[in-house]
Short mmCIF file of C-alpha atoms and ligand atoms in Angstrom, two decimals:
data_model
loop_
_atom_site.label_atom_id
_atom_site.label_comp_id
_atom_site.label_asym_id
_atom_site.label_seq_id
_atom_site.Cartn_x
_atom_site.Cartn_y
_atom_site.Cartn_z
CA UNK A 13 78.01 20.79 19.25
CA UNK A 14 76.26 23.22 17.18
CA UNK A 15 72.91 22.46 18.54
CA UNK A 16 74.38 22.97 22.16
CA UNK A 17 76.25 25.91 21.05
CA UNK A 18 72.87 27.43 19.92
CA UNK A 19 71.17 25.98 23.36
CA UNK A 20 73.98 28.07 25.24
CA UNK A 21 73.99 30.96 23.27
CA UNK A 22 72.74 33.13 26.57
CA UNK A 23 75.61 31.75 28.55
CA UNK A 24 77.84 31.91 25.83
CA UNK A 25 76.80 35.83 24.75
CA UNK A 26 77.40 37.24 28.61
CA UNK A 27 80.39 34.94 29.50
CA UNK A 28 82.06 35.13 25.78
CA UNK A 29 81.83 38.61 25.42
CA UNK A 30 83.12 39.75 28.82
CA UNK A 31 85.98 37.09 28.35
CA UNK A 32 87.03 38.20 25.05
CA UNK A 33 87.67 41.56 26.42
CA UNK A 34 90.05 39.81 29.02
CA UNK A 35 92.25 37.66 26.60
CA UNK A 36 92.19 40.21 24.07
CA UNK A 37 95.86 41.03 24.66
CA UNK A 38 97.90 42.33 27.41
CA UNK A 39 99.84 41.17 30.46
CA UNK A 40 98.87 39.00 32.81
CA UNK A 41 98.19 40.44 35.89
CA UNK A 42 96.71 40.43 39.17
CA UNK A 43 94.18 43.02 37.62
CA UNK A 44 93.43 40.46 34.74
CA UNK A 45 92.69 37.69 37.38
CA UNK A 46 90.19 40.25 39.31
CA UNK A 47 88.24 40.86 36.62
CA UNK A 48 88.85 36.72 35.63
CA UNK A 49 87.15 36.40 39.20
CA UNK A 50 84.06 39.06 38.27
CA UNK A 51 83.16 37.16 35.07
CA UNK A 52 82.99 33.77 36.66
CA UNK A 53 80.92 35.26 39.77
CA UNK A 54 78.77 36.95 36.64
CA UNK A 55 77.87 33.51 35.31
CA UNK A 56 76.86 31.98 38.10
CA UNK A 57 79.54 29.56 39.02
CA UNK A 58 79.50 30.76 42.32
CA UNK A 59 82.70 31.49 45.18
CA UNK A 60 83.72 28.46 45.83
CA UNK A 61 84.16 27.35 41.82
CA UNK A 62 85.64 30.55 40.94
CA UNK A 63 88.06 30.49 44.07
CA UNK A 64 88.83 26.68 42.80
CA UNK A 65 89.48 27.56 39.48
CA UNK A 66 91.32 31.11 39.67
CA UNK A 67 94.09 29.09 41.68
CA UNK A 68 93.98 26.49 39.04
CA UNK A 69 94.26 28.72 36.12
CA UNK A 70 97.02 30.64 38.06
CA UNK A 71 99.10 27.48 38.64
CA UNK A 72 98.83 26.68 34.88
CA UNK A 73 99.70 29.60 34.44
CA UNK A 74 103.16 29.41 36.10
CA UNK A 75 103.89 26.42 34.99
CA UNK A 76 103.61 26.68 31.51
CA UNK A 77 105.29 30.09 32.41
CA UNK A 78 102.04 32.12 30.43
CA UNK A 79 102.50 35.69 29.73
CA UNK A 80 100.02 37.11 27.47
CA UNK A 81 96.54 37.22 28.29
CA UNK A 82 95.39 35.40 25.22
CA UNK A 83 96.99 32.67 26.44
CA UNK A 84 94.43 32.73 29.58
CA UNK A 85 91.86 31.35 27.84
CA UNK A 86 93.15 27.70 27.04
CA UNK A 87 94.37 27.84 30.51
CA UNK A 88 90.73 28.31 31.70
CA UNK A 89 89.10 25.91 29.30
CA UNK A 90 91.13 23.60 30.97
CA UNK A 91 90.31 23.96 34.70
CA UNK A 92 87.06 24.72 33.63
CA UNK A 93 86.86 20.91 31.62
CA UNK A 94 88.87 19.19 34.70
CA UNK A 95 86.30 20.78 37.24
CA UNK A 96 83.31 19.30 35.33
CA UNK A 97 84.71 15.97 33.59
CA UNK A 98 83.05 14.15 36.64
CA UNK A 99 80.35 15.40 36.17
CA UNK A 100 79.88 13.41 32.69
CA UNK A 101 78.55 10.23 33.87
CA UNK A 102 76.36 8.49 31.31
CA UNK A 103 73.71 6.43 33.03
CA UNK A 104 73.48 2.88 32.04
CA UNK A 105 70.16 1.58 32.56
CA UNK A 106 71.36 -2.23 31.66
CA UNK A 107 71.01 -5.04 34.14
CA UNK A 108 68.02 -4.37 35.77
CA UNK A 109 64.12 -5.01 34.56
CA UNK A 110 62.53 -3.18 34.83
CA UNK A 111 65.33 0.02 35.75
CA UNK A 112 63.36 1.98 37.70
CA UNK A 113 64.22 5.64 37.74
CA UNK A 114 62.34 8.20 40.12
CA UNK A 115 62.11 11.58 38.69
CA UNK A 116 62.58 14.11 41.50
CA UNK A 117 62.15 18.15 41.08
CA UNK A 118 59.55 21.40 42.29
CA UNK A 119 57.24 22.33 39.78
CA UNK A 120 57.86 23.97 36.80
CA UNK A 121 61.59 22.83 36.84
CA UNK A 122 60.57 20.94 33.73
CA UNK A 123 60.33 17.55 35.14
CA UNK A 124 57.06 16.65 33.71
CA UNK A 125 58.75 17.22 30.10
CA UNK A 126 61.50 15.96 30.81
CA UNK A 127 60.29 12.31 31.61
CA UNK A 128 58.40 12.36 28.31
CA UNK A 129 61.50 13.67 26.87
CA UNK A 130 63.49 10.69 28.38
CA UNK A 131 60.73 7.88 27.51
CA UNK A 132 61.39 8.75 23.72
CA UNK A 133 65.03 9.04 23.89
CA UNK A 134 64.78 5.21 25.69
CA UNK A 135 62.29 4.06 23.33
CA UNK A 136 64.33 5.50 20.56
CA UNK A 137 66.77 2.87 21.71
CA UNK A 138 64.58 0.13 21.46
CA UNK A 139 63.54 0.36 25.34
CA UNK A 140 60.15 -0.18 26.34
CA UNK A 141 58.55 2.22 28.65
CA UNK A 142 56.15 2.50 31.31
CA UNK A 143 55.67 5.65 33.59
CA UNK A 144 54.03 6.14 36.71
CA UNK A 145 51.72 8.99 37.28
CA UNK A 146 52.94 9.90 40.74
CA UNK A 147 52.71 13.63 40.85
CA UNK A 148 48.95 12.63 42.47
CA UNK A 149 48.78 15.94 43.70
CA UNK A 150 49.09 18.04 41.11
CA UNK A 151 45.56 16.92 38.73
CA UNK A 152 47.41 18.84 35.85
CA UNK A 153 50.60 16.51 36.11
CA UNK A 154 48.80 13.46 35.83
CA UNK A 155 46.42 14.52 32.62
CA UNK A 156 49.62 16.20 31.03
CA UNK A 157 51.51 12.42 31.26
CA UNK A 158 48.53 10.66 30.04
CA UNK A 159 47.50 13.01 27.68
CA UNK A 160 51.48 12.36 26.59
CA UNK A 161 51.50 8.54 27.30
CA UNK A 162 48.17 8.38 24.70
CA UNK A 163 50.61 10.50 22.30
CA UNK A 164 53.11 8.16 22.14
CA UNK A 165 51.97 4.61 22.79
CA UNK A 166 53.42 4.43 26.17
CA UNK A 167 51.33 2.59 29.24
CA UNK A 168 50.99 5.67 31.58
CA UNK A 169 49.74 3.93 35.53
CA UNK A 170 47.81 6.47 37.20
CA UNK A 171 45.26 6.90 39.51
CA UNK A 172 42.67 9.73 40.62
CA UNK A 173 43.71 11.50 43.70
CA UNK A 174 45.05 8.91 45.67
CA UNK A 175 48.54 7.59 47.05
CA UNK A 176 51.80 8.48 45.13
CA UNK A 177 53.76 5.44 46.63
CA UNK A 178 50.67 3.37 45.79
CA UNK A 179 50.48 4.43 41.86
CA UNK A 180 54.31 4.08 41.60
CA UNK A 181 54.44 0.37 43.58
CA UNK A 182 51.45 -0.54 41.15
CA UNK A 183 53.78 0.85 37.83
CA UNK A 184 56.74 -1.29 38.95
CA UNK A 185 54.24 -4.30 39.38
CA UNK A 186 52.39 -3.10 36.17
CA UNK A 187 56.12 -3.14 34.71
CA UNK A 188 56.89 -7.05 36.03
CA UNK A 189 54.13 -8.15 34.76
CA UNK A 190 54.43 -6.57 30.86
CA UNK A 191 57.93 -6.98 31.05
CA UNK A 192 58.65 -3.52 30.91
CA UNK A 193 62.56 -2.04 30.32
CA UNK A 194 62.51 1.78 32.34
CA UNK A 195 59.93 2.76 34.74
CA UNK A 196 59.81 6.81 34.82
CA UNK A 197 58.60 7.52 38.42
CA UNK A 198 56.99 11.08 38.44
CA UNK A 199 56.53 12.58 42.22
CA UNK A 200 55.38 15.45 43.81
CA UNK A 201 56.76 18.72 43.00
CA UNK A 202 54.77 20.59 45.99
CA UNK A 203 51.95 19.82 48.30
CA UNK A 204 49.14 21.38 49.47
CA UNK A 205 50.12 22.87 53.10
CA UNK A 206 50.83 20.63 56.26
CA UNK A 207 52.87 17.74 54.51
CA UNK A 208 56.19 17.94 53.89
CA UNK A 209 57.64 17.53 50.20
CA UNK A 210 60.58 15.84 51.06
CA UNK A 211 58.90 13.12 53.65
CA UNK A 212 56.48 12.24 51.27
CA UNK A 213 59.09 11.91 48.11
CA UNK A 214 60.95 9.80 50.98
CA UNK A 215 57.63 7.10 51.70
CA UNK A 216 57.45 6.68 47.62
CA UNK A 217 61.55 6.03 47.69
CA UNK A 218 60.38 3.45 50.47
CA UNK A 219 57.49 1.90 48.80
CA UNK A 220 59.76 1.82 45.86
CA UNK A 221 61.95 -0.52 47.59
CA UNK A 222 59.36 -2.57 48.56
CA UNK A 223 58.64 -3.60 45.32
CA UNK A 224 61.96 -3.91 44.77
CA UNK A 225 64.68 -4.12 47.02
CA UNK A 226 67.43 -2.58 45.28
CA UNK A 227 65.25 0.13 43.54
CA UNK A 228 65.12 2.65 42.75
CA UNK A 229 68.18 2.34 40.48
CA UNK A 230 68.48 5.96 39.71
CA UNK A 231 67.23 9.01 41.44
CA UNK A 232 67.30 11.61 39.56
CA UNK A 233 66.67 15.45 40.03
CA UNK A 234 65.16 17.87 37.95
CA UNK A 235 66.78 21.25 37.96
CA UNK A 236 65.75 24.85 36.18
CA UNK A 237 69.44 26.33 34.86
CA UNK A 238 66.91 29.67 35.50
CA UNK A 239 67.65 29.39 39.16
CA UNK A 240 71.14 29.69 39.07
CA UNK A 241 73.20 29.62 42.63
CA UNK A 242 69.81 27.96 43.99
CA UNK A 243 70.21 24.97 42.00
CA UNK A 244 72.85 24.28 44.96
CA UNK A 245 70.79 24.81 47.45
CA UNK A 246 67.97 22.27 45.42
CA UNK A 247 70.31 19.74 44.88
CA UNK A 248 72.11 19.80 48.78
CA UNK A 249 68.24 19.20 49.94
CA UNK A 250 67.21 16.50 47.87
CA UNK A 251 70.49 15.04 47.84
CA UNK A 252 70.59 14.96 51.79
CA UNK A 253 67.08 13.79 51.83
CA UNK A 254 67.05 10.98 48.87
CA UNK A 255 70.50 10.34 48.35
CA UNK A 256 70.49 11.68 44.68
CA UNK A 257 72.37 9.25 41.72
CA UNK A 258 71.80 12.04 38.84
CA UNK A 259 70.70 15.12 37.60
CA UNK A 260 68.50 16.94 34.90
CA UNK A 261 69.41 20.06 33.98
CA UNK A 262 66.72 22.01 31.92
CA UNK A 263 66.37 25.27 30.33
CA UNK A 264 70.05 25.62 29.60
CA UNK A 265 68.93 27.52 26.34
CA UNK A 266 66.63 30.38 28.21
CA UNK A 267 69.64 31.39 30.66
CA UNK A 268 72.71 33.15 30.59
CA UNK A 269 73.48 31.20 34.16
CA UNK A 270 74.71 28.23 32.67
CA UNK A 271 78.04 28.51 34.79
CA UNK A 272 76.24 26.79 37.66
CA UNK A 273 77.64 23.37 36.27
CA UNK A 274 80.68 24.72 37.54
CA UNK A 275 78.98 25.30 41.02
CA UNK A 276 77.51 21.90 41.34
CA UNK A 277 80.90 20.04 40.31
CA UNK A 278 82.15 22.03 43.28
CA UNK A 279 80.01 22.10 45.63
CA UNK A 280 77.53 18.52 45.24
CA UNK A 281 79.07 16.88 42.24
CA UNK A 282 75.96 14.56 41.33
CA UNK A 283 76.30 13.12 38.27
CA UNK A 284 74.73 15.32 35.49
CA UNK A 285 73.27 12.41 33.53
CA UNK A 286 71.30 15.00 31.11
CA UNK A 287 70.62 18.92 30.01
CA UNK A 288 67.65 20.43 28.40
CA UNK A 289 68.68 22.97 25.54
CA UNK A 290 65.17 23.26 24.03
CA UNK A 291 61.49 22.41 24.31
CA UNK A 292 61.59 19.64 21.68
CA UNK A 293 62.17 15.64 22.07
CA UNK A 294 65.78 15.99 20.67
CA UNK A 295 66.89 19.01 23.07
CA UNK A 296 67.41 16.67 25.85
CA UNK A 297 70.71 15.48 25.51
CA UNK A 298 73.54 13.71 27.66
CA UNK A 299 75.84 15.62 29.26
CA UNK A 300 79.14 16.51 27.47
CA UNK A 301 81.67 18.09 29.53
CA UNK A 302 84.06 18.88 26.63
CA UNK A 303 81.15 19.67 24.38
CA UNK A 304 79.67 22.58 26.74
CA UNK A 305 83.48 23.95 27.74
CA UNK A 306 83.73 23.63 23.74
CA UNK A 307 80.03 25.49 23.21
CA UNK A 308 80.96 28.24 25.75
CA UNK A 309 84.08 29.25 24.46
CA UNK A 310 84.67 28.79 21.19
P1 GDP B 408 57.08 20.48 35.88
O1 GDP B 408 56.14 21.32 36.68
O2 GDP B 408 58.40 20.34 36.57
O3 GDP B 408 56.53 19.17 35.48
O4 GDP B 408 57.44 21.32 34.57
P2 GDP B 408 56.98 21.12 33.05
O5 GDP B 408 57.57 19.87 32.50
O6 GDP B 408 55.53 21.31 32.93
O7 GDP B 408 57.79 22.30 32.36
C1 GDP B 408 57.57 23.67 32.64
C2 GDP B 408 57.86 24.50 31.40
O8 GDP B 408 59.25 24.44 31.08
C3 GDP B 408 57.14 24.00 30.17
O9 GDP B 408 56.64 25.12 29.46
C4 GDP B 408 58.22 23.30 29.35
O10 GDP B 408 57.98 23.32 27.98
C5 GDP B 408 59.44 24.11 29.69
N1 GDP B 408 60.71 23.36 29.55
C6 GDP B 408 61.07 22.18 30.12
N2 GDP B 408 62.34 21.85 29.76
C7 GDP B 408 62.79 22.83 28.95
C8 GDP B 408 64.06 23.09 28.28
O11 GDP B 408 65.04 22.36 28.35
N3 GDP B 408 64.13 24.26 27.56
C9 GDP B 408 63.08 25.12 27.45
N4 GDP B 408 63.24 26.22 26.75
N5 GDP B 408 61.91 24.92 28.09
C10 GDP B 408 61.75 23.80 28.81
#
C-alpha cells in the first residue's frame, strides 16, 4: 500500500487536500454535498460517478443518521470501494496453453511496456513466455520488444513489415510447438492513413481464432490515467469493437486524474486486471480496490 500510496500521490495531493477541507468539521449540508460534487468532478470521476455516488453517500448518510462532516469521509470511502469492488477481477491465466492474451491500446498509452512489464511478472511465476511482435506498423515497436525479448530471455516472433495477424497466428503456432504458457499479442496502436485501427485490430482478433478457436482468452486494453474522462471514450470504442475482457491502467503515478476508476466502474465496468504506478518491472501491479480507496484517502 505504500508503494501505491506513493504511485497516487498526484491523485491523492488534489483529491486529499480539497477533501480534508470538507470533513474538517461542520454540519452536513446541502452546501457540503455541492462542494462533495466539485471535488469528485475535479478528479475526474466524471457526472455520472459523482451523481451515483453523492446519492449513495447521502443515503448512508441518513441511515446511519450522520451529522458531522467528519463523518462524510468513511461514508464516501465506502461508496467509493462498493462502486469499484467489481472492478477487482484478478485474471487467471490457468487452463489454457498457451493463454493467449492480445494487448490492445494507441500509442504511447504504455502498452509496449506494459507487455514486457507483464512477461516478467508471469515469468516471475514460473510462466513461460512468448510474445508476438504485432505492432508491424510501428518499426520502433517491434525493435523496442526484441531489443526487450533479447533482455530477458524471452522468444520475441516478429517479422519485417509484414502482416500483424500473420506474426501473431505464427506466435501462437510458435507457442504450440515450444510449449509455451502466455502469448503477449502486441497490435497496432495507429496506422498510417486509409486503414482503419479498429478493423485491422478486428482481422488479428480473427486470425487469432483461427489458430485457436476459443482465443484469444483475454483482451486486454491499454489505457494512459493522463487522459482522464477520455479513457471512457477509449474503452466504449474498443470495447464495442473487440469485446474487451480487461484493462491496463498506466501512469497512475504521473496524474492527479486517478478518479477515472470511478468513471469506468460506472460507465464500462471492464475488469481492471492491472495499474501502472511507475516505470519499473515491479510498478505494474494488480488491481486493489480497497488498496487504492485505502491509498487515496488515508
Ligand atoms: P506504447 O506506444 O503504447 O507502446 O507506449 P510505451 O510502452 O512505449 O510507453 C510510453 C511511455 O510511457 C514510456 O516512456 C514508458 O516508460 C512510459 N510508461 C508506461 N507505463 C508507465 C507507468 O505506469 N508509469 C510511468 N510513469 N510511465 C509509464
Amino acid at each position: 500500500t505504500e508503494r501505491l500510496k506513493a504511485g497516487l500521490s498526484k491523485t491523492r495531493d488534489k483529491l486529499g487536500k480539497s477533501l480534508a477541507g470538507l470533513f474538517g468539521g461542520g454540519q452536513i449540508d446541502e452546501d457540503l454535498y455541492e462542494e462533495l460534487e466539485t471535488v469528485l468532478l475535479t478528479a475526474d470521476m466524471g457526472v455520472p460517478a459523482t451523481t451515483g455516488l453523492l446519492k449513495d453517500v447521502r443515503e448512508r448518510v441518513t441511515l446511519k443518521g450522520l451529522k458531522d462532516a467528519s463523518e462524510l469521509k468513511g461514508a464516501l470511502k465506502e461508496s467509493l470501494h462498493e462502486l469499484i469492488a467489481p472492478l477487482e477481477a484478478p485474471l487467471s491465466v490457468e487452463g489454457r496453453k498457451p493463454f493467449v492474451i492480445m494487448m490492445a491500446g494507441v500509442n504511447g498509452a504504455g502498452k509496449t511496456t506494459s507487455i514486457g512489464k507483464l512477461a516478467k511478472y508471469y515469468q516471475s511465476q514460473g510462466k513461460s513466455v512468448l510474445l508476438a511482435a504485432g505492432d508491424t506498423f510501428r518499426a520502433a515497436a517491434r525493435e523496442q520488444l526484441i531489443a526487450w525479448g533479447e533482455r530477458n530471455n524471452v522468444t520475441v516472433i516478429a517479422q519485417q513489415g509484414g502482416d500483424a495477424a500473420a506474426v501473431c497466428f505464427d506466435a501462437i503456432q510458435a507457442a504450440q510447438a515450444r510449449g509455451i504458457d502466455i502469448v503477449l499479442a502486441d497490435t497496432a496502436g495507429r496506422l498510417p492513413t486509409q486503414l482503419h485501427l479498429m478493423e485491422e485490430i478486428k482481422k488479428v482478433k480473427r486470425v487469432i481464432q483461427k489458430a485457436i478457436p476459443d482465443a484469444p482468452h483475454e483482451i486486454m486494453l491499454v489505457l494512459d490515467a493522463n487522459i482522464g474522462q477520455n479513457a471512457i471514450n477509449q474503452v466504449k470504442a474498443f470495447d464495442d469493437a473487440l469485446g474487451l475482457t480487461g484493462l491496463v491502467l498506466t501512469k497512475l503515478d504521473g496524474t492527479a486524474k486517478g478518479g477515472v476508476i470511478a468513471a469506468i466502474a460506472k460507465e464500462r465496468p471492464v475488469p481492471l486486471r492491472f495499474v501502472g504506478v511507475g516505470e519499473s518491472i515491479d510498478d505494474l501491479r494488480p488491481f486493489d480496490a480497497r488498496g487504492y480507496v485505502d491509498a487515496l484517502f488515508d
